[in-house]
Coordinates of C-alpha atoms in Angstrom, one line a residue:
M1 CA 5.2 201.1 29.4
A2 CA 8.6 199.6 30.6
V3 CA 11.9 201.2 29.3
P4 CA 14.2 198.2 27.9
A5 CA 17.3 198.3 29.7
S6 CA 20.3 199.6 27.7
P7 CA 23.0 197.5 26.2
I8 CA 25.7 199.3 28.3
R9 CA 24.0 198.2 31.4
V10 CA 23.2 194.9 30.6
M11 CA 27.0 194.6 29.8
S12 CA 27.8 195.7 33.3
T13 CA 25.7 193.2 34.9
Y14 CA 28.4 190.2 34.1
C15 CA 31.7 192.1 33.1
A16 CA 32.6 191.8 36.6
H17 CA 32.3 188.2 36.6
L18 CA 34.0 187.3 33.4
R19 CA 37.9 185.9 34.0
S20 CA 40.8 187.6 33.0
P21 CA 42.2 186.7 29.7
K22 CA 45.2 184.8 31.2
N23 CA 42.8 182.3 33.0
S24 CA 40.0 182.1 30.8
Y25 CA 41.4 180.7 27.6
A26 CA 43.4 177.4 26.8
S27 CA 46.5 177.2 28.5
V28 CA 49.4 178.0 26.9
G29 CA 51.4 175.2 25.9
E30 CA 48.6 172.9 25.3
T31 CA 48.7 171.1 21.8
M32 CA 46.0 171.4 19.3
A33 CA 45.3 167.7 19.8
E34 CA 44.8 168.5 23.7
V35 CA 42.4 171.4 23.1
L36 CA 40.4 169.4 20.6
D37 CA 40.3 166.2 22.8
D38 CA 38.9 168.7 25.5
L39 CA 36.4 170.1 23.7
I40 CA 34.9 167.1 22.2
A41 CA 34.7 165.5 25.5
S42 CA 32.7 168.5 26.9
A43 CA 30.5 168.4 23.9
Y44 CA 29.4 164.9 24.7
R45 CA 29.3 165.4 28.6
S46 CA 26.5 168.4 27.8
L47 CA 24.3 165.4 27.3
T48 CA 24.3 164.6 30.9
G49 CA 24.0 166.5 34.2
P50 CA 21.9 169.6 34.6
D51 CA 24.6 172.1 33.9
G52 CA 26.0 170.0 30.7
H53 CA 25.2 172.9 28.5
A54 CA 26.5 175.5 30.5
V55 CA 29.9 173.3 30.9
F56 CA 29.9 173.2 27.2
M57 CA 29.5 177.1 26.6
R58 CA 32.3 177.5 29.1
A59 CA 34.5 175.3 27.1
L60 CA 33.9 176.9 23.7
A61 CA 34.5 180.1 25.3
R62 CA 37.8 179.3 27.1
T63 CA 39.1 177.5 23.7
F64 CA 38.2 180.6 21.3
H65 CA 38.9 183.2 23.7
S66 CA 35.3 184.3 23.6
H67 CA 33.1 186.2 26.1
L68 CA 30.0 185.9 24.1
L69 CA 28.3 182.9 22.9
S70 CA 25.0 182.4 20.8
V71 CA 22.6 180.1 19.1
Q72 CA 21.2 181.5 16.2
L73 CA 18.6 180.9 13.4
D74 CA 18.3 181.9 10.0
S75 CA 15.1 181.4 8.9
N76 CA 13.6 180.2 6.1
D77 CA 13.1 183.8 4.5
H78 CA 16.4 184.7 5.7
H79 CA 15.3 186.4 8.7
H80 CA 18.1 186.4 11.4
V81 CA 16.7 185.4 15.0
T82 CA 19.2 185.0 18.1
K83 CA 17.4 181.9 20.2
G84 CA 20.0 182.7 23.0
D85 CA 23.1 184.4 24.4
F86 CA 25.7 183.4 26.8
D87 CA 28.7 184.6 28.5
A88 CA 31.9 183.1 29.2
E89 CA 30.4 181.2 32.3
G90 CA 27.5 179.4 30.2
R91 CA 24.9 181.7 31.9
A92 CA 22.3 182.9 29.9
L93 CA 22.0 186.7 29.0
D94 CA 18.3 186.9 28.3
E95 CA 18.4 190.8 28.4
M96 CA 21.0 190.7 25.6
T97 CA 18.6 188.5 23.5
R98 CA 15.7 190.8 24.1
I99 CA 17.7 193.6 23.0
A100 CA 19.0 192.0 20.1
A101 CA 15.3 190.9 19.3
A102 CA 14.5 194.5 19.3
C103 CA 17.1 195.6 17.1
P104 CA 15.5 197.7 14.2
V105 CA 18.5 196.6 12.0
Q106 CA 20.0 193.6 10.6
S107 CA 23.3 192.3 11.2
P108 CA 25.5 193.1 8.0
W109 CA 27.3 190.0 8.8
F110 CA 23.9 188.0 8.2
A111 CA 22.9 190.3 5.3
S112 CA 25.9 189.1 3.2
D113 CA 25.6 186.7 0.2
A114 CA 28.0 184.4 2.1
A115 CA 26.0 183.9 5.4
R116 CA 23.2 182.8 3.1
R117 CA 25.3 179.9 1.9
L118 CA 26.3 178.9 5.4
P119 CA 24.7 175.6 5.1
Q120 CA 26.7 174.7 2.1
L121 CA 30.2 176.5 3.6
G122 CA 29.6 175.0 7.2
M123 CA 31.4 177.9 9.0
L124 CA 31.4 181.5 8.3
S125 CA 33.9 184.0 9.6
D126 CA 33.2 187.8 9.8
E127 CA 36.3 188.0 7.3
D128 CA 34.3 185.6 4.9
T129 CA 31.4 188.0 4.6
G130 CA 33.8 190.7 2.9
I131 CA 32.8 193.1 5.3
P132 CA 36.1 194.9 6.9
Y133 CA 35.3 196.0 10.5
S134 CA 36.1 199.8 9.5
E135 CA 32.9 199.3 7.4
L136 CA 30.8 197.6 9.9
A137 CA 31.9 200.4 12.3
M138 CA 29.7 202.7 10.4
T139 CA 26.3 201.0 10.9
D140 CA 23.4 201.3 13.1
F141 CA 23.9 197.8 14.2
H142 CA 27.4 198.3 15.3
E143 CA 26.3 201.5 17.7
I144 CA 23.1 199.5 18.8
I145 CA 24.9 195.6 19.4
L146 CA 28.1 195.5 18.5
K147 CA 29.8 198.5 20.3
P148 CA 27.9 198.1 23.6
F149 CA 28.6 194.5 23.9
D150 CA 32.2 194.9 22.9
I151 CA 32.0 192.5 19.7
A152 CA 34.6 192.9 16.8
H153 CA 35.0 189.6 15.6
S154 CA 32.6 186.5 15.2
F155 CA 32.4 183.1 13.4
V156 CA 29.5 180.8 13.2
M157 CA 29.1 177.1 12.9
Y158 CA 26.2 175.4 11.0
I159 CA 24.6 172.6 13.1
S160 CA 21.3 171.6 11.5
T161 CA 18.2 172.5 9.5
D162 CA 14.5 171.9 10.0
H163 CA 11.1 173.3 9.2
T164 CA 11.9 176.8 10.7
G165 CA 15.2 177.2 9.3
A166 CA 19.2 176.7 9.8
T167 CA 20.6 176.7 13.4
A168 CA 23.8 177.9 14.1
I169 CA 26.4 178.5 17.1
G170 CA 28.0 182.2 16.9
I171 CA 31.2 182.6 19.0
S172 CA 32.6 186.3 19.1
R173 CA 35.4 188.1 21.1
S174 CA 36.6 191.9 21.4
R175 CA 38.7 193.7 19.2
R176 CA 41.3 193.7 22.1
I177 CA 41.7 189.7 21.4
G178 CA 41.7 190.1 17.8
A179 CA 40.9 188.1 14.7
F180 CA 40.2 184.5 15.0
S181 CA 43.5 182.6 14.0
L182 CA 43.8 179.7 11.2
D183 CA 44.5 177.1 14.2
E184 CA 41.7 178.2 16.0
M185 CA 39.5 177.8 12.8
Q186 CA 40.9 174.3 12.4
V187 CA 40.0 173.3 15.9
A188 CA 36.3 174.7 14.9
R189 CA 36.1 172.3 11.8
R190 CA 37.1 169.6 13.7
V191 CA 35.0 169.7 16.5
L192 CA 31.7 170.8 14.6
P193 CA 30.9 167.2 13.4
H194 CA 30.7 166.3 17.1
I195 CA 28.8 169.4 17.8
R196 CA 26.2 168.3 15.2
N197 CA 26.1 164.7 16.4
V198 CA 25.3 166.2 20.2
H199 CA 22.7 168.5 18.7
A200 CA 20.8 165.1 16.7
I201 CA 21.2 163.2 19.8
Q202 CA 19.7 166.1 22.0
K203 CA 16.7 166.1 19.4
T204 CA 16.0 162.8 19.3
L205 CA 16.2 162.2 23.1
S206 CA 13.4 165.3 23.5
T207 CA 11.3 163.8 20.9
H208 CA 11.3 160.2 22.7
S209 CA 10.7 161.9 26.1
R210 CA 7.5 163.6 24.9

């Protein structure tokens, strides 16, 4: 039986490619309106071109100072599934997705009562769950997933619900970067309707192309 790669080894395969914080994030001096306009434009551009999805993921990572993004599914029986993980350049982290799928314990964030209300809330940050990082750091999930992949702060944006469950985009960053600010959450709330619109268009196009 093949031995799965360790999270630490998976991290090392792409950490060297991450840009430094001063170059990766929204430029100092950009107004919130400029940041939002760029992000919305990137979302709609993702509908065209073979690398549109990666370009949009890069835009999300840059805007929110994130090194890790994920597309997640909360199934109808509240079983959390990661459908895909991506680095700050929009590259798929398939090995991390496999490690997360094999994790024997559930994320305390997604086990919280607040997470079950994500479709009603629209967005949810780790702080909204009421679970402080000091408490999270003592869990097995922290040791298996969060610590190796340098995840300390996250928020999720609810995208849609279908017969399989609720789909969301998760955006994470390190403890060094710190918690998400109110301004950042405001940008997320403003761009969310556009992300949902793009997702709906993609599903429609996919249906008609069959």
